[in-house]
CSV table of C-alpha atoms and ligand atoms in Angstrom, one decimal:
chain,number,residue,atom,x,y,z
W,1,MET,CA,-14.2,15.4,2.1
W,2,ASP,CA,-11.5,18.0,2.9
W,3,LEU,CA,-8.7,15.6,2.0
W,4,ARG,CA,-4.9,16.3,2.3
W,5,VAL,CA,-2.0,13.9,1.3
W,6,ARG,CA,1.2,14.2,2.9
W,7,GLU,CA,4.5,12.6,4.1
W,8,ALA,CA,3.9,10.2,7.0
W,9,GLN,CA,5.4,11.2,10.3
W,10,ILE,CA,6.4,9.1,13.4
W,11,SER,CA,3.3,10.7,15.3
W,12,ASP,CA,1.1,9.4,12.5
W,13,ALA,CA,1.8,5.6,13.8
W,14,GLU,CA,-1.3,5.3,16.2
W,15,GLY,CA,-3.6,6.7,13.3
W,16,ILE,CA,-1.9,4.5,10.7
W,17,ILE,CA,-2.6,1.2,13.0
W,18,ASN,CA,-6.1,2.5,13.7
W,19,ILE,CA,-6.8,1.8,9.9
W,20,PHE,CA,-4.4,-1.0,9.4
W,21,ASN,CA,-5.3,-3.2,12.3
W,22,PRO,CA,-8.9,-3.7,11.5
W,23,ILE,CA,-7.9,-4.3,7.7
W,24,ILE,CA,-5.6,-7.0,9.0
W,25,LYS,CA,-8.2,-8.5,11.4
W,26,ALA,CA,-10.8,-8.6,8.7
W,27,GLY,CA,-8.6,-11.2,7.1
W,28,ILE,CA,-9.9,-10.9,3.5
W,29,TYR,CA,-7.7,-8.1,2.0
W,30,THR,CA,-4.1,-8.7,2.7
W,31,ALA,CA,-1.7,-11.5,3.3
W,32,ILE,CA,-0.3,-9.6,6.5
W,33,THR,CA,-1.9,-11.7,9.2
W,34,LYS,CA,-0.5,-10.2,12.4
W,35,THR,CA,-1.7,-7.0,13.8
W,36,ILE,CA,1.0,-4.0,14.5
W,37,SER,CA,1.4,-2.5,17.9
W,38,ILE,CA,2.1,1.3,18.0
W,39,ASP,CA,5.7,1.0,19.1
W,40,ALA,CA,6.3,-1.4,15.9
W,41,GLU,CA,4.8,1.3,13.5
W,42,ARG,CA,6.8,4.2,15.0
W,43,GLU,CA,9.8,2.1,14.5
W,44,PHE,CA,8.7,1.3,10.9
W,45,ILE,CA,8.3,4.7,10.1
W,46,SER,CA,11.6,6.1,11.8
W,47,LYS,CA,13.5,3.4,9.9
W,48,PHE,CA,11.6,3.5,6.5
W,49,ASN,CA,14.1,3.4,3.5
W,50,LYS,CA,15.3,6.6,2.4
W,51,ARG,CA,14.3,5.8,-1.1
W,52,GLY,CA,10.9,5.0,0.1
W,53,ILE,CA,8.0,7.0,-0.1
W,54,PHE,CA,5.2,7.0,2.6
W,55,HIS,CA,2.1,8.8,2.3
W,56,VAL,CA,-1.0,9.5,4.6
W,57,ALA,CA,-4.3,10.9,3.5
W,58,VAL,CA,-5.7,13.0,6.3
W,59,ASP,CA,-9.4,14.2,6.6
W,60,ASN,CA,-8.8,17.8,7.4
W,61,SER,CA,-12.2,18.5,9.1
W,62,GLN,CA,-11.4,15.7,11.6
W,63,GLN,CA,-7.7,15.7,11.5
W,64,GLU,CA,-8.1,12.0,11.1
W,65,ILE,CA,-5.8,9.6,9.1
W,66,VAL,CA,-8.1,7.8,6.5
W,67,GLY,CA,-5.7,6.0,4.3
W,68,PHE,CA,-2.0,5.3,3.8
W,69,GLN,CA,0.3,4.1,0.9
W,70,ASN,CA,4.0,3.2,0.6
W,71,VAL,CA,6.5,2.2,-1.8
W,72,GLU,CA,9.6,0.4,-1.0
W,73,PRO,CA,12.4,-0.4,-3.4
W,74,PHE,CA,12.2,-3.9,-4.7
W,75,GLY,CA,15.8,-4.6,-4.4
W,76,ASN,CA,18.1,-5.0,-1.6
W,77,ASP,CA,21.7,-3.9,-0.5
W,78,PHE,CA,23.4,-6.5,-2.6
W,79,THR,CA,22.2,-5.2,-6.2
W,80,ASP,CA,21.3,-1.9,-8.0
W,81,ALA,CA,19.5,-4.1,-10.7
W,82,PHE,CA,16.2,-3.4,-9.2
W,83,ASP,CA,16.7,0.4,-8.2
W,84,HIS,CA,14.1,1.6,-10.8
W,85,VAL,CA,11.3,-1.0,-9.4
W,86,GLY,CA,9.2,0.0,-6.4
W,87,VAL,CA,6.6,-2.2,-4.5
W,88,ILE,CA,3.5,-0.6,-3.4
W,89,GLY,CA,1.0,-1.0,-0.8
W,90,THR,CA,-2.4,0.9,-0.3
W,91,PHE,CA,-4.8,0.9,2.6
W,92,VAL,CA,-8.0,3.0,3.1
W,93,SER,CA,-10.1,3.2,6.4
W,94,LEU,CA,-12.9,0.7,6.3
W,95,SER,CA,-15.4,3.2,6.8
W,96,HIS,CA,-14.1,5.7,4.2
W,97,ARG,CA,-13.9,3.5,1.0
W,98,ARG,CA,-15.0,4.5,-2.4
W,99,GLN,CA,-14.5,8.3,-1.9
W,100,GLY,CA,-11.5,8.8,-4.1
W,101,ILE,CA,-8.9,8.5,-1.2
W,102,ALA,CA,-6.9,5.8,-2.9
W,103,LYS,CA,-6.9,7.9,-6.2
W,104,SER,CA,-5.5,11.0,-4.3
W,105,LEU,CA,-2.8,8.8,-2.6
W,106,PHE,CA,-1.9,7.4,-6.0
W,107,GLN,CA,-1.6,10.7,-7.7
W,108,ALA,CA,0.8,11.7,-5.1
W,109,THR,CA,2.7,8.6,-5.0
W,110,PHE,CA,3.3,8.4,-8.7
W,111,ASN,CA,4.7,11.9,-8.8
W,112,ALA,CA,7.0,11.2,-5.8
W,113,CYS,CA,8.1,7.9,-7.4
W,114,ILE,CA,9.2,9.8,-10.7
W,115,ASP,CA,11.0,12.5,-8.7
W,116,LYS,CA,13.0,9.6,-6.7
W,117,GLY,CA,14.0,7.9,-10.0
W,118,TYR,CA,11.6,5.1,-10.0
W,119,GLU,CA,10.6,3.7,-13.6
W,120,LYS,CA,8.0,0.9,-12.5
W,121,ILE,CA,5.7,0.0,-9.6
W,122,PHE,CA,5.1,-3.5,-8.8
W,123,ALA,CA,2.5,-5.3,-6.3
W,124,TYR,CA,1.2,-8.5,-5.3
W,125,VAL,CA,-2.5,-8.5,-4.9
W,126,ARG,CA,-4.7,-11.3,-3.3
W,127,ALA,CA,-6.4,-13.0,-5.9
W,128,ASP,CA,-9.8,-13.0,-4.1
W,129,ASN,CA,-9.3,-9.3,-3.5
W,130,GLN,CA,-11.3,-8.2,-6.5
W,131,VAL,CA,-11.9,-4.6,-5.1
W,132,ALA,CA,-8.0,-4.0,-4.9
W,133,LEU,CA,-7.3,-5.5,-8.2
W,134,SER,CA,-10.1,-3.0,-9.8
W,135,THR,CA,-8.6,-0.2,-7.9
W,136,TYR,CA,-5.2,-0.9,-9.1
W,137,LEU,CA,-6.2,-1.6,-12.7
W,138,ASN,CA,-8.1,1.7,-12.7
W,139,GLN,CA,-4.7,3.4,-12.1
W,140,GLY,CA,-3.1,1.8,-15.2
W,141,PHE,CA,-1.6,-1.3,-13.5
W,142,ASP,CA,-1.7,-4.3,-15.7
W,143,ILE,CA,-1.7,-8.0,-14.6
W,144,ILE,CA,1.4,-9.9,-15.4
W,145,GLY,CA,1.0,-13.2,-13.8
W,146,THR,CA,-0.3,-15.3,-11.0
W,147,ALA,CA,1.7,-16.8,-8.2
W,148,ARG,CA,-0.3,-19.9,-7.4
W,149,LYS,CA,-1.0,-21.0,-3.9
W,150,HIS,CA,1.5,-18.2,-2.7
W,151,ALA,CA,0.0,-17.6,0.6
W,152,LYS,CA,-1.4,-20.0,3.1
W,153,ILE,CA,-3.6,-18.5,5.6
W,154,ASN,CA,-5.3,-20.6,8.4
W,155,GLY,CA,-4.7,-23.6,6.2
W,156,PHE,CA,-6.1,-22.3,2.8
W,157,TYR,CA,-4.0,-21.6,-0.1
W,158,ILE,CA,-4.5,-18.1,-1.9
W,159,ASP,CA,-3.0,-17.3,-5.3
W,160,GLU,CA,-1.3,-13.9,-5.6
W,161,ILE,CA,-1.8,-11.7,-8.8
W,162,MET,CA,1.5,-9.9,-9.8
W,163,ILE,CA,0.7,-6.4,-11.2
W,164,GLU,CA,2.9,-3.7,-12.5
W,165,ARG,CA,2.5,-0.2,-14.0
W,166,PHE,CA,5.2,2.0,-15.6
W,167,LEU,CA,5.7,5.5,-14.8
S,1,COA,C1,-8.3,-1.1,-2.4
S,1,COA,C2,-8.5,0.1,-1.6
S,1,COA,C3,-7.2,0.9,-1.4
S,1,COA,C4,-9.4,1.3,-2.6
S,1,COA,O1,-9.5,2.4,-2.0
S,1,COA,P1,-10.5,3.5,-2.1
S,1,COA,O2,-10.2,4.9,-1.4
S,1,COA,O3,-11.8,2.8,-1.6
S,1,COA,O4,-10.7,3.6,-3.6
S,1,COA,P2,-11.3,4.9,-4.5
S,1,COA,O5,-12.3,5.6,-4.1
S,1,COA,O6,-10.0,6.0,-4.8
S,1,COA,O7,-11.4,4.1,-5.8
S,1,COA,C5,-10.5,4.5,-7.1
S,1,COA,C6,-11.3,3.5,-8.2
S,1,COA,O8,-11.0,2.1,-8.0
S,1,COA,C7,-12.0,1.2,-8.2
S,1,COA,N1,-12.8,0.7,-7.1
S,1,COA,C8,-12.2,1.2,-5.8
S,1,COA,N2,-13.3,0.4,-5.0
S,1,COA,C9,-14.1,-0.4,-5.9
S,1,COA,C10,-15.1,-1.4,-5.5
S,1,COA,N3,-15.4,-1.6,-4.4
S,1,COA,N4,-15.5,-1.9,-6.6
S,1,COA,C11,-15.0,-1.8,-7.9
S,1,COA,N5,-14.1,-0.9,-8.1
S,1,COA,C12,-13.6,-0.2,-7.0
S,1,COA,C13,-13.0,2.0,-9.1
S,1,COA,O9,-12.6,2.2,-10.4
S,1,COA,C14,-12.6,3.5,-8.2
S,1,COA,O10,-13.1,4.6,-9.2
S,1,COA,P3,-14.6,5.3,-9.1
S,1,COA,O11,-15.0,5.3,-7.8
S,1,COA,O12,-14.4,6.4,-9.8
S,1,COA,O13,-15.3,4.2,-9.9
S,1,COA,C15,-9.7,0.0,-0.4
S,1,COA,O14,-10.5,-0.8,-0.7
S,1,COA,C16,-8.6,-0.9,0.8
S,1,COA,O15,-8.2,-0.3,1.5
S,1,COA,N6,-8.7,-2.1,0.7
S,1,COA,C17,-8.3,-3.0,1.5
S,1,COA,C18,-6.6,-2.9,1.5
S,1,COA,C19,-6.2,-3.4,0.2
S,1,COA,O16,-6.8,-4.5,-0.3
S,1,COA,N7,-5.2,-2.9,-0.5
S,1,COA,C20,-4.6,-3.4,-1.6
S,1,COA,C21,-3.6,-4.5,-1.3
S,1,COA,S1,-1.9,-3.7,-1.2
């Protein structure tokens, strides 16, 4: 695949939700349960944190977004204690898996994280999402704990695995 990773733009909103909503609806990958409208995604991109990183992977031959990844600061306006920590999320189109798209996104995102002064990346992964865990461990993340019964989806509890990677 002729793949290019670049920064997300507001005009990518439709391409992003075209990937994201089927992943959300599948109900087995993420703790996000509500699908996202194009307007909400446009707003999300336009208000994205200045220290954040938001990448899309584009299949150049089709001009189609096939994956995206973002990192947001772990902290908030009331402290700078967590300024060196980012929280990552990674999503690849259901029909384009296992072709190295996540791998390309990680490479670009880690570089951008270092440039923006992050020292560590953190994430929660659903304990029943073995594919995502394998993907993150393959990228040098370590498991640091389990938040038990952390998500409750359709009445069922799901543990969340906490992972981190130093840059
Ligand atoms: C997790 C996800 C992002 C991986 O994307 P991808 O583009 O298919 O991953 P890649 O092809 O770059 O794979 C990179 C490595 O991850 C691991 N991996 C990826 N998919 C795997 C699978 N199905 N089984 C085992 N290992 C897997 C492998 O080590 C792989 O390297 P290899 O193909 O050389 O063996 C994708 O499956 C996805 O979007 N899942 C749904 C959303 C999600 O769970 N996000 C994570 C929570 S934030």
